[in-house]
Coordinates of C-alpha atoms in Angstrom, one line a residue:
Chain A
X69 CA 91.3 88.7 92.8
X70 CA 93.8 90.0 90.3
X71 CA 97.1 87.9 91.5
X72 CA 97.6 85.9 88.4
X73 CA 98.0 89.3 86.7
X74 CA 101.0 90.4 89.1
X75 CA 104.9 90.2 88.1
X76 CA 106.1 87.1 89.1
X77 CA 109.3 88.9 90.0
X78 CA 109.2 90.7 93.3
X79 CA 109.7 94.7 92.4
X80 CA 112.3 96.5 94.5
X81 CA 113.0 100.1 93.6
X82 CA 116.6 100.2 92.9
X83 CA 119.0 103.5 93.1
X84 CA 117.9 104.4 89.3
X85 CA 114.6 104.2 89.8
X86 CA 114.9 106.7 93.8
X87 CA 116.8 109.0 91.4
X88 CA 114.3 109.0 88.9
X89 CA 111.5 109.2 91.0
X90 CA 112.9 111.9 93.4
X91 CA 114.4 114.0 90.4
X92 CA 110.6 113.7 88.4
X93 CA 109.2 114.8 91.7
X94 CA 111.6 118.0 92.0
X95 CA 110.9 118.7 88.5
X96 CA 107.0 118.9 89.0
X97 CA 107.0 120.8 92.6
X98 CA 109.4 123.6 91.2
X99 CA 106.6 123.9 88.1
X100 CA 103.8 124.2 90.3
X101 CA 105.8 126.4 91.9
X102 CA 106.2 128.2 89.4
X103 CA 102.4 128.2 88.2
X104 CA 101.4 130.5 90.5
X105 CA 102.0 133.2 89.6
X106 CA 102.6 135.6 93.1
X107 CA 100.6 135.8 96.0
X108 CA 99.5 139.2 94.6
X109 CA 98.1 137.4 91.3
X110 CA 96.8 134.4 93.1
X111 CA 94.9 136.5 95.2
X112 CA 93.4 138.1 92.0
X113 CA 92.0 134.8 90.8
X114 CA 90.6 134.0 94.2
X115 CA 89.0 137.9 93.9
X116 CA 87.9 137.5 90.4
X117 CA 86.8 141.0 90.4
X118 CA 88.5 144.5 90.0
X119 CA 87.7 145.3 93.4
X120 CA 90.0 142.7 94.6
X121 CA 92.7 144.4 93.2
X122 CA 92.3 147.5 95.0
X123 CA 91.7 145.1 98.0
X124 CA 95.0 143.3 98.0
X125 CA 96.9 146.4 97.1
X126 CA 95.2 147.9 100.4
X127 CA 96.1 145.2 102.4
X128 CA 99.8 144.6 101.1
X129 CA 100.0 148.3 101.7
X130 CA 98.5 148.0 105.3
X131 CA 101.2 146.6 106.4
X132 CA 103.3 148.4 109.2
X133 CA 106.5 149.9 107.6
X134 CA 110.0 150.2 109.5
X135 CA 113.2 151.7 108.1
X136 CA 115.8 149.7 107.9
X137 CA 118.9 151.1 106.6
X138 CA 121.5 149.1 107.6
X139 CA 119.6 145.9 105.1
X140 CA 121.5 145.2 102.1
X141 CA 120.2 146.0 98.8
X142 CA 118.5 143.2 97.9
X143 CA 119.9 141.0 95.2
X144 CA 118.8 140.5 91.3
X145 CA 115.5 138.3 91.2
X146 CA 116.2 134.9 91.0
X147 CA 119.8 135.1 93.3
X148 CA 119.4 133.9 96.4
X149 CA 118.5 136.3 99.7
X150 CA 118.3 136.4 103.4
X151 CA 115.5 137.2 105.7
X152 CA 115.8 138.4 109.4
X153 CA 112.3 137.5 111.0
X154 CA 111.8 138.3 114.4
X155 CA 109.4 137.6 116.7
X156 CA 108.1 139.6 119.4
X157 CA 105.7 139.1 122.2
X158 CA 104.1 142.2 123.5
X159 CA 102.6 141.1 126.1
X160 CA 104.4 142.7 129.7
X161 CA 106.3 140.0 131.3
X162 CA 104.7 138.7 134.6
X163 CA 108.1 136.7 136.0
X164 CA 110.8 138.8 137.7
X165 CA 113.2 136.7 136.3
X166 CA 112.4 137.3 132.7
X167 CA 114.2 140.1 130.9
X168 CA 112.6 142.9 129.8
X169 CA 113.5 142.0 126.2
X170 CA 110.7 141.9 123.7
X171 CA 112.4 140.1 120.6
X172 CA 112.5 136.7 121.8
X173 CA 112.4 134.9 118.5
X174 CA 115.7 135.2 115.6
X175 CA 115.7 133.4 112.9
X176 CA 117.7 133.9 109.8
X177 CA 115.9 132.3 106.4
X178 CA 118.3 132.0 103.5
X179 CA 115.7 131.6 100.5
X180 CA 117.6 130.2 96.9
X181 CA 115.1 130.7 94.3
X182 CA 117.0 129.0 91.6
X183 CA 118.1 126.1 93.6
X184 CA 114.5 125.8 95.1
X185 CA 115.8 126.1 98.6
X186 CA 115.0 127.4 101.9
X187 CA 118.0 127.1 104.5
X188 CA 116.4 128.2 108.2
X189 CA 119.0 129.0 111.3
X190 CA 117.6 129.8 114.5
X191 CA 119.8 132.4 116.3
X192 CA 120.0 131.9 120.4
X193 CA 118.0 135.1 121.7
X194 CA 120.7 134.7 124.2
X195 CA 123.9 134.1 122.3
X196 CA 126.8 136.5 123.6
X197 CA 128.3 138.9 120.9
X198 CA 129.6 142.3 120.4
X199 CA 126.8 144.5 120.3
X200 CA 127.9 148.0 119.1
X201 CA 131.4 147.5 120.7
X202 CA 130.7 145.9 123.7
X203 CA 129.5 142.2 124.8
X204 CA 125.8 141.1 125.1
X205 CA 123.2 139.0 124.3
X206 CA 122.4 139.2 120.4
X207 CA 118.7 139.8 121.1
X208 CA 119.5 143.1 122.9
X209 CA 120.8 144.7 120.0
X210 CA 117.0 145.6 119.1
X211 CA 116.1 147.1 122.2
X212 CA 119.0 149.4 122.1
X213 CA 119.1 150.4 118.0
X214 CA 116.2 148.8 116.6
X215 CA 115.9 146.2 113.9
X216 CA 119.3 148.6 112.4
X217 CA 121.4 147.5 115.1
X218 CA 120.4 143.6 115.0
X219 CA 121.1 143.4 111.4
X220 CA 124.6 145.5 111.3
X221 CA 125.7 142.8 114.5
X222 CA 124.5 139.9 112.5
X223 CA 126.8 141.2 109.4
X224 CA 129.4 142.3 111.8
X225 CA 129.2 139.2 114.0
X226 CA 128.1 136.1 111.9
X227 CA 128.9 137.5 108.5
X228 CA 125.8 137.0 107.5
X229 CA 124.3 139.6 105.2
X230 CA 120.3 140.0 105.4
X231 CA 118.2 141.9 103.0
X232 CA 115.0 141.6 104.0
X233 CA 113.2 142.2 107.8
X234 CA 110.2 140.7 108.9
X235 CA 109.2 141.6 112.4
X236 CA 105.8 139.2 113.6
X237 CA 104.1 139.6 117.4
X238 CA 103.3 136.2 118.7
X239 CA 99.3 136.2 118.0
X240 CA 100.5 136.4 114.4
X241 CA 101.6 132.7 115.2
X242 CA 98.1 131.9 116.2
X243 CA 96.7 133.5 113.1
X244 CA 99.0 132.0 111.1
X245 CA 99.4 129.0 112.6
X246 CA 95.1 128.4 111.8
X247 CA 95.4 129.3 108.3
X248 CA 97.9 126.9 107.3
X249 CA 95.9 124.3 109.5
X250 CA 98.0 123.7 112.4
X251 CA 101.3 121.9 113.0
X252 CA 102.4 118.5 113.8
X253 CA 104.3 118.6 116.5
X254 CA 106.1 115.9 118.6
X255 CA 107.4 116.0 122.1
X256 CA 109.4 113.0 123.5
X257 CA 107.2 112.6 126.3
X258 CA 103.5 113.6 127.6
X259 CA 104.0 117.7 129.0
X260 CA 102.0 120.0 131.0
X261 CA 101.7 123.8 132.0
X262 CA 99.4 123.6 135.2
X263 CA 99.7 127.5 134.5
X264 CA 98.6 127.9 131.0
X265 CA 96.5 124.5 131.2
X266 CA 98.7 122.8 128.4
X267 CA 98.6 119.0 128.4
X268 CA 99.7 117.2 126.1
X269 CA 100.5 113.6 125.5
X270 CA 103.8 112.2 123.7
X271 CA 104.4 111.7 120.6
X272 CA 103.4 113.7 117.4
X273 CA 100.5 116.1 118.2
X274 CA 98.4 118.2 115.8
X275 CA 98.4 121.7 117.3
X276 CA 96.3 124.8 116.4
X277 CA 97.1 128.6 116.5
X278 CA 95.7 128.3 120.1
X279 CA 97.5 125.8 121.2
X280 CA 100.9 126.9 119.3
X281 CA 100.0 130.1 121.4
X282 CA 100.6 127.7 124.9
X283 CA 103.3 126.2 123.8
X284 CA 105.0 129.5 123.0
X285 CA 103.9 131.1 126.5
X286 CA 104.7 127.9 128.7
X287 CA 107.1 129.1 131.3
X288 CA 106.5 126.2 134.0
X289 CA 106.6 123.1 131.1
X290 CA 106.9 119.5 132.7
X291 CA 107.3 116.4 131.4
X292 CA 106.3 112.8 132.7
X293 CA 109.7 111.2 132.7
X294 CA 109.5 107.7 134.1
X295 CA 106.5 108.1 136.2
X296 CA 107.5 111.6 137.6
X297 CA 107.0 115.2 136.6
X298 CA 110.3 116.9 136.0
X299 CA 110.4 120.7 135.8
X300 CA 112.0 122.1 132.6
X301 CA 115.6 123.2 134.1
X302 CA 115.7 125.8 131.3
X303 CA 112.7 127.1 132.3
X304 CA 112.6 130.3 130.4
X305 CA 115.0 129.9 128.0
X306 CA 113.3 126.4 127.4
X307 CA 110.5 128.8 126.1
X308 CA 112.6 130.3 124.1
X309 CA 113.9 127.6 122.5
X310 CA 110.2 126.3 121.6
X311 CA 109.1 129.5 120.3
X312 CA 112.0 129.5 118.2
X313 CA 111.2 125.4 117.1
X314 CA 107.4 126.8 116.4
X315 CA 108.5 129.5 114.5
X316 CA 110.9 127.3 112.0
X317 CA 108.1 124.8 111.9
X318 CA 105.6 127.9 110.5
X319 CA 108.2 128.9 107.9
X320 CA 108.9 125.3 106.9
X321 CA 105.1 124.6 106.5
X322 CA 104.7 128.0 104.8
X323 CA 107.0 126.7 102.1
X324 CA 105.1 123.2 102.0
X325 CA 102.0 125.0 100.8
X326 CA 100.0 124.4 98.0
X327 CA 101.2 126.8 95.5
X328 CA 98.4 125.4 93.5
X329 CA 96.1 126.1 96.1
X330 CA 95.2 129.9 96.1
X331 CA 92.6 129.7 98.6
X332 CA 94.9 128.6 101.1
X333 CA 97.5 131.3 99.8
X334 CA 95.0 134.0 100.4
X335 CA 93.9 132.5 103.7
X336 CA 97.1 132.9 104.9
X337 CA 98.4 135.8 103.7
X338 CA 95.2 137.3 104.9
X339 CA 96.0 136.1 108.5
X340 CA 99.8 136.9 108.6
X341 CA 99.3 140.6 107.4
X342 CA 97.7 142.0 110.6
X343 CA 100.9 140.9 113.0
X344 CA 103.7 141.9 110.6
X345 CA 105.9 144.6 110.1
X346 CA 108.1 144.8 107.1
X347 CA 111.1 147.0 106.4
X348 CA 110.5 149.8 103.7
X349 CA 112.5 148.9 101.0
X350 CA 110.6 145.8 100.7
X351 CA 108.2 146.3 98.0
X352 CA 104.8 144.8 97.7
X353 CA 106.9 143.1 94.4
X354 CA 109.4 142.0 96.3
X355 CA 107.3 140.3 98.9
X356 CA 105.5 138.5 96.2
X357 CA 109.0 137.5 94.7
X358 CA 110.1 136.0 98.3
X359 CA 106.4 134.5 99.4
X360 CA 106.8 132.9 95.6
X361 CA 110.5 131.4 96.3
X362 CA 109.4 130.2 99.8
X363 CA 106.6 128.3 98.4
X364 CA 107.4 124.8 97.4
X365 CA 111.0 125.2 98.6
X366 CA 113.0 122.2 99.9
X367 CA 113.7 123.1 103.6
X368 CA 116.8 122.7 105.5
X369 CA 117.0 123.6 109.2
X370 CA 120.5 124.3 110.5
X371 CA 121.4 124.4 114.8
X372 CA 124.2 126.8 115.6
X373 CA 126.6 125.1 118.1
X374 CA 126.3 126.7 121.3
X375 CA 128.6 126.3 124.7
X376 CA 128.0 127.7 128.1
X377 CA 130.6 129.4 129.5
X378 CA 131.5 131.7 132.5
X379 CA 132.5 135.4 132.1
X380 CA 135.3 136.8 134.0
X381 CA 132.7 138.7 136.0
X382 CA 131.1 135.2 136.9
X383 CA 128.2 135.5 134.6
X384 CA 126.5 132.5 133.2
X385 CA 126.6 133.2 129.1
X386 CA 126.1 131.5 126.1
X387 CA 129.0 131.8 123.1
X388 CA 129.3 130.0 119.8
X389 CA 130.7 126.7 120.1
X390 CA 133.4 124.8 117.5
X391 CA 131.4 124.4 114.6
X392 CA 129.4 127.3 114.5
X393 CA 132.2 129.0 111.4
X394 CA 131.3 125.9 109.5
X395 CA 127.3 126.0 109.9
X396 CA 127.5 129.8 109.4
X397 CA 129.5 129.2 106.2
X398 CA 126.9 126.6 105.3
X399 CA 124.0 128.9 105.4
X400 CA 125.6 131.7 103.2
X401 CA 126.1 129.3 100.9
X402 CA 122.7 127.5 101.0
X403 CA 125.2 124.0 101.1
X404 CA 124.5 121.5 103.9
X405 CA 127.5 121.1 106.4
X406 CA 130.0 118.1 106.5
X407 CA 129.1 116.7 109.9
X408 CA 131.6 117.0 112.4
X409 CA 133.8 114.1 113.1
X410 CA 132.7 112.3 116.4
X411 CA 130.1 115.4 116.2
X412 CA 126.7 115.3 118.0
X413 CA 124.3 112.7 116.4
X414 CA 121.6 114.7 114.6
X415 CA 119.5 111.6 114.4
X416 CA 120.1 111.2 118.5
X417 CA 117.0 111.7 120.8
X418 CA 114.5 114.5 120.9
X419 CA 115.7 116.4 124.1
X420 CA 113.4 116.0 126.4
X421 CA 111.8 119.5 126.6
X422 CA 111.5 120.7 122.8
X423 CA 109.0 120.2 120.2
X424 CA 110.2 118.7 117.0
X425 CA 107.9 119.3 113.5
X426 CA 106.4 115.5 113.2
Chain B
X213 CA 122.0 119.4 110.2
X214 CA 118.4 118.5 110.3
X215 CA 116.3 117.6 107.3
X216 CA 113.2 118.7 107.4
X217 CA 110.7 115.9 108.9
X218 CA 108.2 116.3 105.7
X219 CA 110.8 114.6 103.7
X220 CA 112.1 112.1 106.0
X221 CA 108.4 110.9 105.8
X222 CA 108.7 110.6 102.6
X223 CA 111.5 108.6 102.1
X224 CA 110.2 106.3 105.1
X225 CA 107.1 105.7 102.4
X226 CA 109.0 105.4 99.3
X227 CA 109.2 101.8 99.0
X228 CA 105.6 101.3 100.2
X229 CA 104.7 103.3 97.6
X230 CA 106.4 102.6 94.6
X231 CA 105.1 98.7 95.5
X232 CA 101.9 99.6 95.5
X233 CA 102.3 101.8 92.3
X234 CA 104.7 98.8 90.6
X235 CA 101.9 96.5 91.4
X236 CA 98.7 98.2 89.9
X237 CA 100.6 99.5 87.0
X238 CA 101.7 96.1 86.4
X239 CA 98.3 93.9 86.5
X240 CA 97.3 96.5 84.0
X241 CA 100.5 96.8 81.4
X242 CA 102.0 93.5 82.2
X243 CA 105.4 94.7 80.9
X244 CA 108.3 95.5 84.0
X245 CA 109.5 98.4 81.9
X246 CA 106.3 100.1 81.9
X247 CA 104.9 99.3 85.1
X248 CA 108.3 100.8 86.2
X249 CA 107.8 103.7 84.4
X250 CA 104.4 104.0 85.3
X251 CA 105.4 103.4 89.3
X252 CA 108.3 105.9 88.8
X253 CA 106.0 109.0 87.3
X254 CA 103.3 108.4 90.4
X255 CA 106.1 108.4 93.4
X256 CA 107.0 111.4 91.8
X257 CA 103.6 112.6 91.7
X258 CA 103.4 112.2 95.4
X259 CA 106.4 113.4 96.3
X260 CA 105.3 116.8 94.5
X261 CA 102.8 117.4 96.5
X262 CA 103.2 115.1 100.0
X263 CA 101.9 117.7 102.4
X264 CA 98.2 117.0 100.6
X265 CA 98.8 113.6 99.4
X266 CA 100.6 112.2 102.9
X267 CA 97.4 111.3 105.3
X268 CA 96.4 108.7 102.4
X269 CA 99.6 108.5 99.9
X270 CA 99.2 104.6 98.8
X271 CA 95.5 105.0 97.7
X272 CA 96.2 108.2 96.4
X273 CA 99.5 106.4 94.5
X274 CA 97.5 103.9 93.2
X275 CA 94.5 105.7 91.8
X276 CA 97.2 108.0 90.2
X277 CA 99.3 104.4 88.4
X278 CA 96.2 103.3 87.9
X279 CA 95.2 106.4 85.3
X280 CA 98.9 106.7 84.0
X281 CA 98.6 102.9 83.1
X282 CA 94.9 103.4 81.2
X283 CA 96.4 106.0 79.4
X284 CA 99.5 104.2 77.9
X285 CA 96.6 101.7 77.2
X286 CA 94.8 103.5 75.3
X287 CA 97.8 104.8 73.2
X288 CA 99.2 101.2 72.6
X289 CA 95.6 100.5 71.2
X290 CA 95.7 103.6 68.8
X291 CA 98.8 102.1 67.6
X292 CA 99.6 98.6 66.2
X293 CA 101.7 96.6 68.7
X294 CA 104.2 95.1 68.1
X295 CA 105.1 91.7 70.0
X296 CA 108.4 92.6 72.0
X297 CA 110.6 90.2 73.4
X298 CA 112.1 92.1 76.5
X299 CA 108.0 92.4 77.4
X300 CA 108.3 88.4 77.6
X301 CA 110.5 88.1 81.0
X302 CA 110.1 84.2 81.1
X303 CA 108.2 81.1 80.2
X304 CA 104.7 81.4 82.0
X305 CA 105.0 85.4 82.8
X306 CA 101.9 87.1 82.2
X307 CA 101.3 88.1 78.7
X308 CA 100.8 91.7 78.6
X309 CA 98.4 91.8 75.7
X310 CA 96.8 89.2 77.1
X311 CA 92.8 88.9 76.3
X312 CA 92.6 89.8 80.2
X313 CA 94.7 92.8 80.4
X314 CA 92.7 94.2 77.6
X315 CA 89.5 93.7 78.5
X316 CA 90.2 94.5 82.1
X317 CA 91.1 97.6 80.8
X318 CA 88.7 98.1 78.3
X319 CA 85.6 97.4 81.3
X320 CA 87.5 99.4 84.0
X321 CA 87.1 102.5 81.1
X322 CA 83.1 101.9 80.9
X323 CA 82.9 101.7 84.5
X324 CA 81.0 105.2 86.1
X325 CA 83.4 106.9 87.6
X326 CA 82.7 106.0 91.0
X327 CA 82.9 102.1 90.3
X328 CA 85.9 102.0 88.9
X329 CA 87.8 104.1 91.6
X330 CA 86.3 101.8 94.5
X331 CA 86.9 98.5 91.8
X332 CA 90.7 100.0 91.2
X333 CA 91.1 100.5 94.8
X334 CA 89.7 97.6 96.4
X335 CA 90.6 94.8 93.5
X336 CA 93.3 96.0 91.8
X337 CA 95.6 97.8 94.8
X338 CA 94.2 95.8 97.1
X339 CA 93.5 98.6 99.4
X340 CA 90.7 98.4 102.7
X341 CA 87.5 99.4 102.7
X342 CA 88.7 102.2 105.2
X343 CA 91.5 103.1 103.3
X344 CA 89.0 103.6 100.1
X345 CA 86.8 105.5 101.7
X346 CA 89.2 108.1 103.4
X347 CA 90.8 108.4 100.0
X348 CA 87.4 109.1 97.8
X349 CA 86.0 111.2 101.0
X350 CA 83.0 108.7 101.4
X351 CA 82.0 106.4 103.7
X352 CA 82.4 102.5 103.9
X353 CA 78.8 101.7 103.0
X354 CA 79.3 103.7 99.8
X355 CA 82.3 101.8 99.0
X356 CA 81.1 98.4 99.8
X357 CA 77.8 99.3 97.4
X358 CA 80.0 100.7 94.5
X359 CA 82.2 97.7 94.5
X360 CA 79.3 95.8 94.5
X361 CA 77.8 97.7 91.5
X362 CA 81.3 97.9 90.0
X363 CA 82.5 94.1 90.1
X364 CA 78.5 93.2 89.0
X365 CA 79.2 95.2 86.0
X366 CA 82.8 93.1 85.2
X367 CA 80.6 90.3 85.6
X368 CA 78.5 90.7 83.4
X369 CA 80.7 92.0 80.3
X370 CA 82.9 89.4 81.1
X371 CA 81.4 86.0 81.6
X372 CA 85.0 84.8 82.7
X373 CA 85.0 87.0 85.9
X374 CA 84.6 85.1 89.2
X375 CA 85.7 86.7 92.4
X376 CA 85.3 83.2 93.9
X377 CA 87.6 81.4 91.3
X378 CA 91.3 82.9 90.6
X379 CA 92.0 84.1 86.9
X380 CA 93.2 82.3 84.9
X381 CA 95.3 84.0 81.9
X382 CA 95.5 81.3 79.5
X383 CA 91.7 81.4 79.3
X384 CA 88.2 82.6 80.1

């Protein structure tokens, strides 16, 4: 109706105007970032009343404590930090060939408060390193010294110092996973778990907490690949690697929250602080410092090259490939690796048994 | 390296959405640099908040260009304007202090509420009846009644309105 009002000149956004755009847009999240004020604070508002204080002090201080000495002291507000977050699933293993090990999940998260950053690397459960003088797989390290010995073998191992621990049990995920409304996930073709009763089609999927939960637990996952059913070969570790893609997923849509949104803050908070456990040194202050830098962050997800290879006892293990020096580098530095010449494609296909965020 | 996926949906919307933006922004200002300007500050917009704003981000983009370019509208008219050539791109380009800009402007501002979001959406971006609706969390019906309401109103005011007959801006 209005055409004789429009430009006769076709509009096509140039490079000033993306830059503007994009630069404008960064400008704005990091301020309503920075409007709210803390999760502590936003959950006041939401409260309203004095009672909510004591409330949220309860709760923060409900949380399960661990002592972890071997952290390092935690930087001045406002540099960036690191984050171990593990994640455990408690319940008893019913496959013989599944280890006894409970912390499945390692994910390093390299939060830049200034920079407005999150940088996530997952860490293979199974990745072979030095633990306390002799080899084994990295996720060990807490069954045999705790959440002490997994952060003095990252430092040791990856030169990667962490400050802060956060230990979640998989129902967290669920809880979690609800609060922030689900996640979008995509899988390269239709799977199944005749054992758990997950079916889902290709494509992007919107998943709950329950359904996260499946994913998570899916030992026997297939997928329709031209007309047949193929059995994850990974089996196991294929689990592992999409309870590691689930968890990145939560953190990344943790930091796409609404920091103008308390409601959903408080919603979420409230659900995450049942399933947590938190080392000692982190204050309640401190956790409002990193729950505030997380929110609205821009989030990058680094892989750690990984090779199989054969020990001279004949066991099947898992090392760092060529590479890995350079992505580790990347994430203590928050800076995005130069991809390797004649690298892997990170634009190539979705393998054909993970779950990509969508 | 992976970027996140949020993002990468983003930039897979940008031009969509900055067209959209350009295009509303322009019917209303009728001057490039301003519609640019106007397109610019609502991408942004999105982009600050594209988690929320992604399930419906051109309606939402254009119901945002539309409000930026009301508002330099009713600056310009607090103060005198003063004819600029760069706002004339060529012989027969829309004049944007044209006696249809303005009083486009000036009915879309008397409009309820309601009406002039479904008018904006539906006339002025061009948007569907679905696409309305998701975006002002109504149903069709309610949109096809307030642009019913909402163009009557234009019609009246403005006795040079006809949705059957294309405007002409030399005229009324």
């Amino acid at each position: 109706m209005f055409d004789d009002l429009d430009d006769p000149q076709p509009f096509r956004p140039d490079d000033a105007f993306r830059a503007g755009a994009r630069r404008r847009g960064r400008r704005l999240r990091r301020r309503r970032r920075l409007a709210a004020s803390g999760a502590t604070t936003v959950l006041l508002l939401v409260g309203g009343a004095v009672g909510a204080l004591a409330y949220v002090d309860h709760r923060v201080a409900s949380i399960d404590r661990v002592e972890v000495v071997q952290l390092s002291d935690p930087p001045p507000p406002g540099e960036p930090r690191t984050l171990l977050f593990v994640g455990v699933d408690t319940r008893p293993p019913d496959d013989p060939d599944v280890t006894g090990s409970r912390s499945d999940t390692i994910v390093l998260a390299r939060v830049d408060p200034g920079a407005d950053t999150l940088t996530v690397l997952p860490i293979p459960r199974d990745l072979q390193v030095p633990v306390d003088g002799a080899p084994a797989r990295i996720n060990q390290a807490i069954d045999r010294g705790g959440a002490d010995l997994l952060v003095r073998t990252i430092e040791d191992e990856l030169g990667i110092e962490v400050n802060h621990y956060v230990q979640a049990d998989v129902e967290g995920a669920v809880a979690v996973g609800d609060a922030v409304g689900g996640l979008d996930l995509a899988f390269a073709h239709p799977v199944r778990d005749t054992g758990t009763g997950l079916d889902l089609p290709a494509g992007c999927t919107h998943l709950d907490g329950g359904q996260l939960l499946a994913v998570a637990r899916s030992r026997h996952l297939q997928a329709l690949v031209d007309g047949a059913w193929r059995r994850d070969p990974a089996s196991d570790l294929g689990r592992i690697e999409r309870q590691q893609d689930i968890a990145v997923a939560l953190l990344a849509r943790l930091a796409e929250l609404d920091a103008g949104d308390p409601v959903a803050l408080a919603r979420t908070f409230d659900a995450a602080v049942d399933h947590l456990t938190i080392d000692a040194d982190t204050t309640a202050s401190r956790l409002e410092d990193l729950v505030r830098a997380v929110v609205g962050a821009e989030v990058t997800q680094l892989r750690l090259p990984v090779a199989d290879e054969t020990t001279p006892q004949g066991a099947q293990v898992l090392v760092a490939a060529p590479g890995s020096e350079a992505v580790l580098a990347a994430f203590r530095s928050g800076v995005a690796p130069a991809p390797e010449p004649g690298g892997p494609d990170p634009g190539a296909a979705t393998p054909t048994f993970s779950a990509e965020p969508c | 390296m992976i970027r996140r996926d949020a993002d990468a949906s983003f930039e897979r919307s940008f031009d969509d959405l900055a067209a959209v933006a350009y295009r509303v922004a322009y019917r209303l200002l009728g001057s490039r640099p301003d519609a640019e300007d106007v397109a610019q500050e609502a991408v942004a917009r999105a982009y600050a908040r594209w988690r929320q704003v992604r399930p419906h981000a051109e309606p939402w983009v254009a119901r945002v260009a539309t409000n930026l370019a009301l508002d330099q509208l009713r600056a310009r008219t607090r103060r005198p304007q003063v004819a600029d050539d760069r706002d004339r791109a060529a012989p027969g380009a829309a004049d944007p202090a044209s006696p249809d800009r303005l009083e486009l402007a000036r009915l879309l501002e008397v409009l309820p509420r309601r009406q002039r979001e479904v008018v904006v959406l539906r006339y002025l971006a061009d948007r569907s009846e679905a696409d309305t609706a998701s975006l002002l969390g109504t149903s069709v019906g309610s949109v096809k009644t307030h642009a019913h309401r909402g163009l009557a109103a234009l019609r009246t005011a403005w006795t040079g309105l006809d949705p059957d007959v294309r405007l002409d801006p030399g005229g009324s």
